[in-house]
Amino acid sequence: YQAKCADLDIMHIKDQEQRFFNFCSKSFTNRTIGLNENGLGVESMQVLSKILKNNFNFFRLNLSKNNIGEEGVVQLASLLKGHQSIVAVDISSNDIAVEGLSKFFYKLKENVTLVSINVCSLEGLHRNRLGSRGAEAVSEFLKYNRVLTHLNIGDTGIAKEGLEYIIQGIAH
């Protein structure tokens, strides 16, 4: 909760802390961490990475519609790089630009457990952007990953050139 307050630049309120704790208790079920639409940013990613580093009880991570941005997604990728239990990650609509998503996919080349990745942009704020350079990173990732079954890159601005990169990655 303190990290979330730091991300949102708001005061720590004890009442709100209890509400967030109750929310987490309900949202951490069925081996899923569901922290979508919570205003999470870089500070929250640092805390979450520490929590999950040696915790293999969860296999799905939903962080959609937050504001983790460039630095937060790189921290997340560092965690996921060698994590053995997370198989699905949703970071859609998190205000992640080309550089951040490129680093994310390059770092994940060594991951052998992720079967589902969602980096799409949903309507509204905090859109993710891949562009053709980010699509090139996805292509490199796809050349190494043999277990991925679901990749959502919808509405991330890859254009025709980016699509060609991704087709090359799939074909490899």
mmCIF file with all atom_site columns, C-alpha atoms in Angstrom:
data_model
loop_
_atom_site.group_PDB
_atom_site.id
_atom_site.type_symbol
_atom_site.label_atom_id
_atom_site.label_alt_id
_atom_site.label_comp_id
_atom_site.label_asym_id
_atom_site.label_entity_id
_atom_site.label_seq_id
_atom_site.pdbx_PDB_ins_code
_atom_site.Cartn_x
_atom_site.Cartn_y
_atom_site.Cartn_z
_atom_site.occupancy
_atom_site.B_iso_or_equiv
_atom_site.pdbx_formal_charge
_atom_site.auth_seq_id
_atom_site.auth_comp_id
_atom_site.auth_asym_id
_atom_site.auth_atom_id
_atom_site.pdbx_PDB_model_num
ATOM 1   C CA . TYR A 1 1   ? 0.000  0.000   0.000   1.00 0.00 ? 1   TYR A CA 1
ATOM 2   C CA . GLN A 1 2   ? 2.837  2.383   0.807   1.00 0.00 ? 2   GLN A CA 1
ATOM 3   C CA . ALA A 1 3   ? 4.357  1.772   -2.643  1.00 0.00 ? 3   ALA A CA 1
ATOM 4   C CA . LYS A 1 4   ? 0.990  2.453   -4.258  1.00 0.00 ? 4   LYS A CA 1
ATOM 5   C CA . CYS A 1 5   ? 0.736  5.729   -2.322  1.00 0.00 ? 5   CYS A CA 1
ATOM 6   C CA . ALA A 1 6   ? 4.212  6.682   -3.522  1.00 0.00 ? 6   ALA A CA 1
ATOM 7   C CA . ASP A 1 7   ? 3.264  5.843   -7.131  1.00 0.00 ? 7   ASP A CA 1
ATOM 8   C CA . LEU A 1 8   ? 0.132  7.966   -6.924  1.00 0.00 ? 8   LEU A CA 1
ATOM 9   C CA . ASP A 1 9   ? 1.795  10.687  -4.853  1.00 0.00 ? 9   ASP A CA 1
ATOM 10  C CA . ILE A 1 10  ? -0.947 10.525  -2.226  1.00 0.00 ? 10  ILE A CA 1
ATOM 11  C CA . MET A 1 11  ? -0.921 10.467  1.556   1.00 0.00 ? 11  MET A CA 1
ATOM 12  C CA . HIS A 1 12  ? -0.913 7.194   3.450   1.00 0.00 ? 12  HIS A CA 1
ATOM 13  C CA . ILE A 1 13  ? -4.331 6.769   5.114   1.00 0.00 ? 13  ILE A CA 1
ATOM 14  C CA . LYS A 1 14  ? -4.727 3.911   7.564   1.00 0.00 ? 14  LYS A CA 1
ATOM 15  C CA . ASP A 1 15  ? -8.371 3.336   6.577   1.00 0.00 ? 15  ASP A CA 1
ATOM 16  C CA . GLN A 1 16  ? -7.413 3.070   2.901   1.00 0.00 ? 16  GLN A CA 1
ATOM 17  C CA . GLU A 1 17  ? -4.567 0.720   3.763   1.00 0.00 ? 17  GLU A CA 1
ATOM 18  C CA . GLN A 1 18  ? -7.046 -1.706  5.329   1.00 0.00 ? 18  GLN A CA 1
ATOM 19  C CA . ARG A 1 19  ? -9.319 -1.440  2.286   1.00 0.00 ? 19  ARG A CA 1
ATOM 20  C CA . PHE A 1 20  ? -6.370 -2.190  -0.013  1.00 0.00 ? 20  PHE A CA 1
ATOM 21  C CA . PHE A 1 21  ? -5.399 -5.159  2.177   1.00 0.00 ? 21  PHE A CA 1
ATOM 22  C CA . ASN A 1 22  ? -8.981 -6.492  1.968   1.00 0.00 ? 22  ASN A CA 1
ATOM 23  C CA . PHE A 1 23  ? -8.972 -5.958  -1.796  1.00 0.00 ? 23  PHE A CA 1
ATOM 24  C CA . CYS A 1 24  ? -5.713 -7.915  -2.120  1.00 0.00 ? 24  CYS A CA 1
ATOM 25  C CA . SER A 1 25  ? -7.116 -10.731 0.008   1.00 0.00 ? 25  SER A CA 1
ATOM 26  C CA . LYS A 1 26  ? -9.988 -11.078 -2.445  1.00 0.00 ? 26  LYS A CA 1
ATOM 27  C CA . SER A 1 27  ? -7.858 -10.526 -5.560  1.00 0.00 ? 27  SER A CA 1
ATOM 28  C CA . PHE A 1 28  ? -5.132 -13.059 -4.807  1.00 0.00 ? 28  PHE A CA 1
ATOM 29  C CA . THR A 1 29  ? -7.174 -16.180 -5.510  1.00 0.00 ? 29  THR A CA 1
ATOM 30  C CA . ASN A 1 30  ? -6.968 -19.250 -7.716  1.00 0.00 ? 30  ASN A CA 1
ATOM 31  C CA . ARG A 1 31  ? -3.199 -18.799 -7.947  1.00 0.00 ? 31  ARG A CA 1
ATOM 32  C CA . THR A 1 32  ? -3.773 -15.416 -9.606  1.00 0.00 ? 32  THR A CA 1
ATOM 33  C CA . ILE A 1 33  ? -2.599 -11.982 -8.582  1.00 0.00 ? 33  ILE A CA 1
ATOM 34  C CA . GLY A 1 34  ? -5.252 -9.588  -9.852  1.00 0.00 ? 34  GLY A CA 1
ATOM 35  C CA . LEU A 1 35  ? -4.036 -6.028  -9.360  1.00 0.00 ? 35  LEU A CA 1
ATOM 36  C CA . ASN A 1 36  ? -5.560 -4.487  -12.465 1.00 0.00 ? 36  ASN A CA 1
ATOM 37  C CA . GLU A 1 37  ? -6.781 -0.869  -12.334 1.00 0.00 ? 37  GLU A CA 1
ATOM 38  C CA . ASN A 1 38  ? -4.987 0.020   -9.097  1.00 0.00 ? 38  ASN A CA 1
ATOM 39  C CA . GLY A 1 39  ? -2.759 2.942   -10.041 1.00 0.00 ? 39  GLY A CA 1
ATOM 40  C CA . LEU A 1 40  ? 0.376  0.846   -9.600  1.00 0.00 ? 40  LEU A CA 1
ATOM 41  C CA . GLY A 1 41  ? 3.686  2.207   -10.838 1.00 0.00 ? 41  GLY A CA 1
ATOM 42  C CA . VAL A 1 42  ? 7.423  1.733   -10.435 1.00 0.00 ? 42  VAL A CA 1
ATOM 43  C CA . GLU A 1 43  ? 7.433  1.586   -6.622  1.00 0.00 ? 43  GLU A CA 1
ATOM 44  C CA . SER A 1 44  ? 4.725  -1.064  -6.662  1.00 0.00 ? 44  SER A CA 1
ATOM 45  C CA . MET A 1 45  ? 6.671  -3.133  -9.209  1.00 0.00 ? 45  MET A CA 1
ATOM 46  C CA . GLN A 1 46  ? 9.693  -3.105  -6.899  1.00 0.00 ? 46  GLN A CA 1
ATOM 47  C CA . VAL A 1 47  ? 7.597  -4.409  -4.002  1.00 0.00 ? 47  VAL A CA 1
ATOM 48  C CA . LEU A 1 48  ? 5.778  -6.974  -6.154  1.00 0.00 ? 48  LEU A CA 1
ATOM 49  C CA . SER A 1 49  ? 9.091  -8.247  -7.536  1.00 0.00 ? 49  SER A CA 1
ATOM 50  C CA . LYS A 1 50  ? 10.421 -8.748  -4.007  1.00 0.00 ? 50  LYS A CA 1
ATOM 51  C CA . ILE A 1 51  ? 7.246  -10.600 -3.006  1.00 0.00 ? 51  ILE A CA 1
ATOM 52  C CA . LEU A 1 52  ? 7.284  -12.906 -6.030  1.00 0.00 ? 52  LEU A CA 1
ATOM 53  C CA . LYS A 1 53  ? 11.034 -13.508 -6.216  1.00 0.00 ? 53  LYS A CA 1
ATOM 54  C CA . ASN A 1 54  ? 10.870 -16.625 -4.042  1.00 0.00 ? 54  ASN A CA 1
ATOM 55  C CA . ASN A 1 55  ? 7.123  -17.195 -4.141  1.00 0.00 ? 55  ASN A CA 1
ATOM 56  C CA . PHE A 1 56  ? 5.982  -19.864 -6.559  1.00 0.00 ? 56  PHE A CA 1
ATOM 57  C CA . ASN A 1 57  ? 2.332  -20.068 -5.456  1.00 0.00 ? 57  ASN A CA 1
ATOM 58  C CA . PHE A 1 58  ? 0.983  -17.909 -8.270  1.00 0.00 ? 58  PHE A CA 1
ATOM 59  C CA . PHE A 1 59  ? 0.858  -18.608 -11.967 1.00 0.00 ? 59  PHE A CA 1
ATOM 60  C CA . ARG A 1 60  ? -1.168 -15.681 -13.366 1.00 0.00 ? 60  ARG A CA 1
ATOM 61  C CA . LEU A 1 61  ? -0.339 -12.009 -13.006 1.00 0.00 ? 61  LEU A CA 1
ATOM 62  C CA . ASN A 1 62  ? -2.875 -9.368  -14.072 1.00 0.00 ? 62  ASN A CA 1
ATOM 63  C CA . LEU A 1 63  ? -1.461 -5.854  -13.905 1.00 0.00 ? 63  LEU A CA 1
ATOM 64  C CA . SER A 1 64  ? -3.578 -4.353  -16.683 1.00 0.00 ? 64  SER A CA 1
ATOM 65  C CA . LYS A 1 65  ? -4.694 -0.714  -16.662 1.00 0.00 ? 65  LYS A CA 1
ATOM 66  C CA . ASN A 1 66  ? -2.064 0.565   -14.246 1.00 0.00 ? 66  ASN A CA 1
ATOM 67  C CA . ASN A 1 67  ? 0.829  2.922   -14.875 1.00 0.00 ? 67  ASN A CA 1
ATOM 68  C CA . ILE A 1 68  ? 3.933  0.759   -14.534 1.00 0.00 ? 68  ILE A CA 1
ATOM 69  C CA . GLY A 1 69  ? 5.660  2.475   -17.451 1.00 0.00 ? 69  GLY A CA 1
ATOM 70  C CA . GLU A 1 70  ? 9.154  1.879   -18.800 1.00 0.00 ? 70  GLU A CA 1
ATOM 71  C CA . GLU A 1 71  ? 11.047 1.321   -15.575 1.00 0.00 ? 71  GLU A CA 1
ATOM 72  C CA . GLY A 1 72  ? 8.351  -0.827  -13.992 1.00 0.00 ? 72  GLY A CA 1
ATOM 73  C CA . VAL A 1 73  ? 8.083  -3.177  -16.979 1.00 0.00 ? 73  VAL A CA 1
ATOM 74  C CA . VAL A 1 74  ? 11.858 -3.693  -16.985 1.00 0.00 ? 74  VAL A CA 1
ATOM 75  C CA . GLN A 1 75  ? 11.711 -4.634  -13.292 1.00 0.00 ? 75  GLN A CA 1
ATOM 76  C CA . LEU A 1 76  ? 8.883  -7.034  -14.051 1.00 0.00 ? 76  LEU A CA 1
ATOM 77  C CA . ALA A 1 77  ? 10.849 -8.598  -16.927 1.00 0.00 ? 77  ALA A CA 1
ATOM 78  C CA . SER A 1 78  ? 13.840 -9.096  -14.621 1.00 0.00 ? 78  SER A CA 1
ATOM 79  C CA . LEU A 1 79  ? 11.578 -10.999 -12.238 1.00 0.00 ? 79  LEU A CA 1
ATOM 80  C CA . LEU A 1 80  ? 9.918  -13.079 -14.960 1.00 0.00 ? 80  LEU A CA 1
ATOM 81  C CA . LYS A 1 81  ? 13.178 -13.852 -16.746 1.00 0.00 ? 81  LYS A CA 1
ATOM 82  C CA . GLY A 1 82  ? 13.889 -16.890 -14.604 1.00 0.00 ? 82  GLY A CA 1
ATOM 83  C CA . HIS A 1 83  ? 10.647 -17.295 -12.673 1.00 0.00 ? 83  HIS A CA 1
ATOM 84  C CA . GLN A 1 84  ? 9.367  -20.854 -12.869 1.00 0.00 ? 84  GLN A CA 1
ATOM 85  C CA . SER A 1 85  ? 5.698  -20.558 -11.913 1.00 0.00 ? 85  SER A CA 1
ATOM 86  C CA . ILE A 1 86  ? 4.256  -17.493 -13.675 1.00 0.00 ? 86  ILE A CA 1
ATOM 87  C CA . VAL A 1 87  ? 2.754  -18.691 -16.963 1.00 0.00 ? 87  VAL A CA 1
ATOM 88  C CA . ALA A 1 88  ? 0.483  -15.758 -17.851 1.00 0.00 ? 88  ALA A CA 1
ATOM 89  C CA . VAL A 1 89  ? 1.081  -12.031 -17.579 1.00 0.00 ? 89  VAL A CA 1
ATOM 90  C CA . ASP A 1 90  ? -1.246 -9.184  -18.550 1.00 0.00 ? 90  ASP A CA 1
ATOM 91  C CA . ILE A 1 91  ? 0.342  -5.740  -18.672 1.00 0.00 ? 91  ILE A CA 1
ATOM 92  C CA . SER A 1 92  ? -2.110 -4.234  -21.156 1.00 0.00 ? 92  SER A CA 1
ATOM 93  C CA . SER A 1 93  ? -2.605 -0.448  -21.030 1.00 0.00 ? 93  SER A CA 1
ATOM 94  C CA . ASN A 1 94  ? 0.252  0.494   -18.710 1.00 0.00 ? 94  ASN A CA 1
ATOM 95  C CA . ASP A 1 95  ? 1.773  3.507   -20.467 1.00 0.00 ? 95  ASP A CA 1
ATOM 96  C CA . ILE A 1 96  ? 4.727  1.487   -21.729 1.00 0.00 ? 96  ILE A CA 1
ATOM 97  C CA . ALA A 1 97  ? 6.521  2.931   -24.751 1.00 0.00 ? 97  ALA A CA 1
ATOM 98  C CA . VAL A 1 98  ? 8.599  1.196   -27.412 1.00 0.00 ? 98  VAL A CA 1
ATOM 99  C CA . GLU A 1 99  ? 11.820 1.185   -25.383 1.00 0.00 ? 99  GLU A CA 1
ATOM 100 C CA . GLY A 1 100 ? 10.214 -0.447  -22.340 1.00 0.00 ? 100 GLY A CA 1
ATOM 101 C CA . LEU A 1 101 ? 8.387  -3.158  -24.277 1.00 0.00 ? 101 LEU A CA 1
ATOM 102 C CA . SER A 1 102 ? 11.517 -3.855  -26.330 1.00 0.00 ? 102 SER A CA 1
ATOM 103 C CA . LYS A 1 103 ? 13.528 -4.400  -23.164 1.00 0.00 ? 103 LYS A CA 1
ATOM 104 C CA . PHE A 1 104 ? 10.704 -6.505  -21.731 1.00 0.00 ? 104 PHE A CA 1
ATOM 105 C CA . PHE A 1 105 ? 10.723 -8.940  -24.652 1.00 0.00 ? 105 PHE A CA 1
ATOM 106 C CA . TYR A 1 106 ? 14.520 -9.059  -24.975 1.00 0.00 ? 106 TYR A CA 1
ATOM 107 C CA . LYS A 1 107 ? 14.829 -9.934  -21.266 1.00 0.00 ? 107 LYS A CA 1
ATOM 108 C CA . LEU A 1 108 ? 12.204 -12.654 -21.580 1.00 0.00 ? 108 LEU A CA 1
ATOM 109 C CA . LYS A 1 109 ? 14.078 -14.590 -24.274 1.00 0.00 ? 109 LYS A CA 1
ATOM 110 C CA . GLU A 1 110 ? 15.370 -16.907 -21.536 1.00 0.00 ? 110 GLU A CA 1
ATOM 111 C CA . ASN A 1 111 ? 11.954 -17.531 -19.941 1.00 0.00 ? 111 ASN A CA 1
ATOM 112 C CA . VAL A 1 112 ? 10.649 -21.035 -20.599 1.00 0.00 ? 112 VAL A CA 1
ATOM 113 C CA . THR A 1 113 ? 7.341  -20.923 -18.710 1.00 0.00 ? 113 THR A CA 1
ATOM 114 C CA . LEU A 1 114 ? 5.292  -18.024 -20.128 1.00 0.00 ? 114 LEU A CA 1
ATOM 115 C CA . VAL A 1 115 ? 2.478  -19.303 -22.318 1.00 0.00 ? 115 VAL A CA 1
ATOM 116 C CA . SER A 1 116 ? 0.406  -16.093 -22.385 1.00 0.00 ? 116 SER A CA 1
ATOM 117 C CA . ILE A 1 117 ? 1.471  -12.458 -22.675 1.00 0.00 ? 117 ILE A CA 1
ATOM 118 C CA . ASN A 1 118 ? -0.903 -9.529  -23.111 1.00 0.00 ? 118 ASN A CA 1
ATOM 119 C CA . VAL A 1 119 ? 0.638  -6.127  -23.875 1.00 0.00 ? 119 VAL A CA 1
ATOM 120 C CA . CYS A 1 120 ? -2.255 -4.685  -25.908 1.00 0.00 ? 120 CYS A CA 1
ATOM 121 C CA . SER A 1 121 ? -3.655 -1.205  -25.552 1.00 0.00 ? 121 SER A CA 1
ATOM 122 C CA . LEU A 1 122 ? -7.205 -0.919  -24.370 1.00 0.00 ? 122 LEU A CA 1
ATOM 123 C CA . GLU A 1 123 ? -9.370 2.146   -24.898 1.00 0.00 ? 123 GLU A CA 1
ATOM 124 C CA . GLY A 1 124 ? -8.518 5.133   -22.751 1.00 0.00 ? 124 GLY A CA 1
ATOM 125 C CA . LEU A 1 125 ? -5.401 6.150   -20.878 1.00 0.00 ? 125 LEU A CA 1
ATOM 126 C CA . HIS A 1 126 ? -2.025 4.449   -20.449 1.00 0.00 ? 126 HIS A CA 1
ATOM 127 C CA . ARG A 1 127 ? -1.715 2.991   -23.930 1.00 0.00 ? 127 ARG A CA 1
ATOM 128 C CA . ASN A 1 128 ? 1.214  0.669   -24.673 1.00 0.00 ? 128 ASN A CA 1
ATOM 129 C CA . ARG A 1 129 ? 3.319  1.181   -27.795 1.00 0.00 ? 129 ARG A CA 1
ATOM 130 C CA . LEU A 1 130 ? 5.403  -1.402  -29.628 1.00 0.00 ? 130 LEU A CA 1
ATOM 131 C CA . GLY A 1 131 ? 6.008  0.172   -32.997 1.00 0.00 ? 131 GLY A CA 1
ATOM 132 C CA . SER A 1 132 ? 8.215  -1.637  -35.510 1.00 0.00 ? 132 SER A CA 1
ATOM 133 C CA . ARG A 1 133 ? 11.264 -1.549  -33.205 1.00 0.00 ? 133 ARG A CA 1
ATOM 134 C CA . GLY A 1 134 ? 9.304  -3.214  -30.407 1.00 0.00 ? 134 GLY A CA 1
ATOM 135 C CA . ALA A 1 135 ? 7.917  -5.733  -32.906 1.00 0.00 ? 135 ALA A CA 1
ATOM 136 C CA . GLU A 1 136 ? 11.519 -6.615  -33.751 1.00 0.00 ? 136 GLU A CA 1
ATOM 137 C CA . ALA A 1 137 ? 12.085 -7.433  -30.058 1.00 0.00 ? 137 ALA A CA 1
ATOM 138 C CA . VAL A 1 138 ? 8.927  -9.575  -30.069 1.00 0.00 ? 138 VAL A CA 1
ATOM 139 C CA . SER A 1 139 ? 10.294 -11.382 -33.134 1.00 0.00 ? 139 SER A CA 1
ATOM 140 C CA . GLU A 1 140 ? 13.554 -12.163 -31.320 1.00 0.00 ? 140 GLU A CA 1
ATOM 141 C CA . PHE A 1 141 ? 11.580 -13.377 -28.298 1.00 0.00 ? 141 PHE A CA 1
ATOM 142 C CA . LEU A 1 142 ? 9.473  -15.664 -30.497 1.00 0.00 ? 142 LEU A CA 1
ATOM 143 C CA . LYS A 1 143 ? 12.598 -17.217 -32.008 1.00 0.00 ? 143 LYS A CA 1
ATOM 144 C CA . TYR A 1 144 ? 13.621 -18.463 -28.557 1.00 0.00 ? 144 TYR A CA 1
ATOM 145 C CA . ASN A 1 145 ? 10.291 -19.163 -26.879 1.00 0.00 ? 145 ASN A CA 1
ATOM 146 C CA . ARG A 1 146 ? 8.778  -22.549 -27.691 1.00 0.00 ? 146 ARG A CA 1
ATOM 147 C CA . VAL A 1 147 ? 5.876  -22.568 -25.213 1.00 0.00 ? 147 VAL A CA 1
ATOM 148 C CA . LEU A 1 148 ? 3.989  -19.303 -25.881 1.00 0.00 ? 148 LEU A CA 1
ATOM 149 C CA . THR A 1 149 ? 0.433  -19.972 -27.069 1.00 0.00 ? 149 THR A CA 1
ATOM 150 C CA . HIS A 1 150 ? -1.163 -16.524 -26.642 1.00 0.00 ? 150 HIS A CA 1
ATOM 151 C CA . LEU A 1 151 ? 0.305  -13.130 -27.502 1.00 0.00 ? 151 LEU A CA 1
ATOM 152 C CA . ASN A 1 152 ? -1.917 -10.054 -27.590 1.00 0.00 ? 152 ASN A CA 1
ATOM 153 C CA . ILE A 1 153 ? -0.218 -7.018  -29.121 1.00 0.00 ? 153 ILE A CA 1
ATOM 154 C CA . GLY A 1 154 ? -3.421 -5.401  -30.350 1.00 0.00 ? 154 GLY A CA 1
ATOM 155 C CA . ASP A 1 155 ? -3.529 -1.654  -30.915 1.00 0.00 ? 155 ASP A CA 1
ATOM 156 C CA . THR A 1 156 ? 0.159  -1.099  -30.121 1.00 0.00 ? 156 THR A CA 1
ATOM 157 C CA . GLY A 1 157 ? 1.061  0.594   -33.405 1.00 0.00 ? 157 GLY A CA 1
ATOM 158 C CA . ILE A 1 158 ? 3.258  -2.081  -35.002 1.00 0.00 ? 158 ILE A CA 1
ATOM 159 C CA . ALA A 1 159 ? 2.347  -1.175  -38.601 1.00 0.00 ? 159 ALA A CA 1
ATOM 160 C CA . LYS A 1 160 ? 3.199  -3.325  -41.625 1.00 0.00 ? 160 LYS A CA 1
ATOM 161 C CA . GLU A 1 161 ? 6.948  -3.422  -40.943 1.00 0.00 ? 161 GLU A CA 1
ATOM 162 C CA . GLY A 1 162 ? 6.341  -4.589  -37.382 1.00 0.00 ? 162 GLY A CA 1
ATOM 163 C CA . LEU A 1 163 ? 3.976  -7.292  -38.563 1.00 0.00 ? 163 LEU A CA 1
ATOM 164 C CA . GLU A 1 164 ? 6.665  -8.566  -40.927 1.00 0.00 ? 164 GLU A CA 1
ATOM 165 C CA . TYR A 1 165 ? 9.111  -8.835  -38.006 1.00 0.00 ? 165 TYR A CA 1
ATOM 166 C CA . ILE A 1 166 ? 6.610  -10.826 -35.991 1.00 0.00 ? 166 ILE A CA 1
ATOM 167 C CA . ILE A 1 167 ? 5.889  -13.167 -38.893 1.00 0.00 ? 167 ILE A CA 1
ATOM 168 C CA . GLN A 1 168 ? 9.642  -13.817 -39.152 1.00 0.00 ? 168 GLN A CA 1
ATOM 169 C CA . GLY A 1 169 ? 9.785  -14.631 -35.448 1.00 0.00 ? 169 GLY A CA 1
ATOM 170 C CA . ILE A 1 170 ? 6.892  -17.067 -35.729 1.00 0.00 ? 170 ILE A CA 1
ATOM 171 C CA . ALA A 1 171 ? 8.349  -18.704 -38.832 1.00 0.00 ? 171 ALA A CA 1
ATOM 172 C CA . HIS A 1 172 ? 11.710 -19.264 -37.151 1.00 0.00 ? 172 HIS A CA 1
#
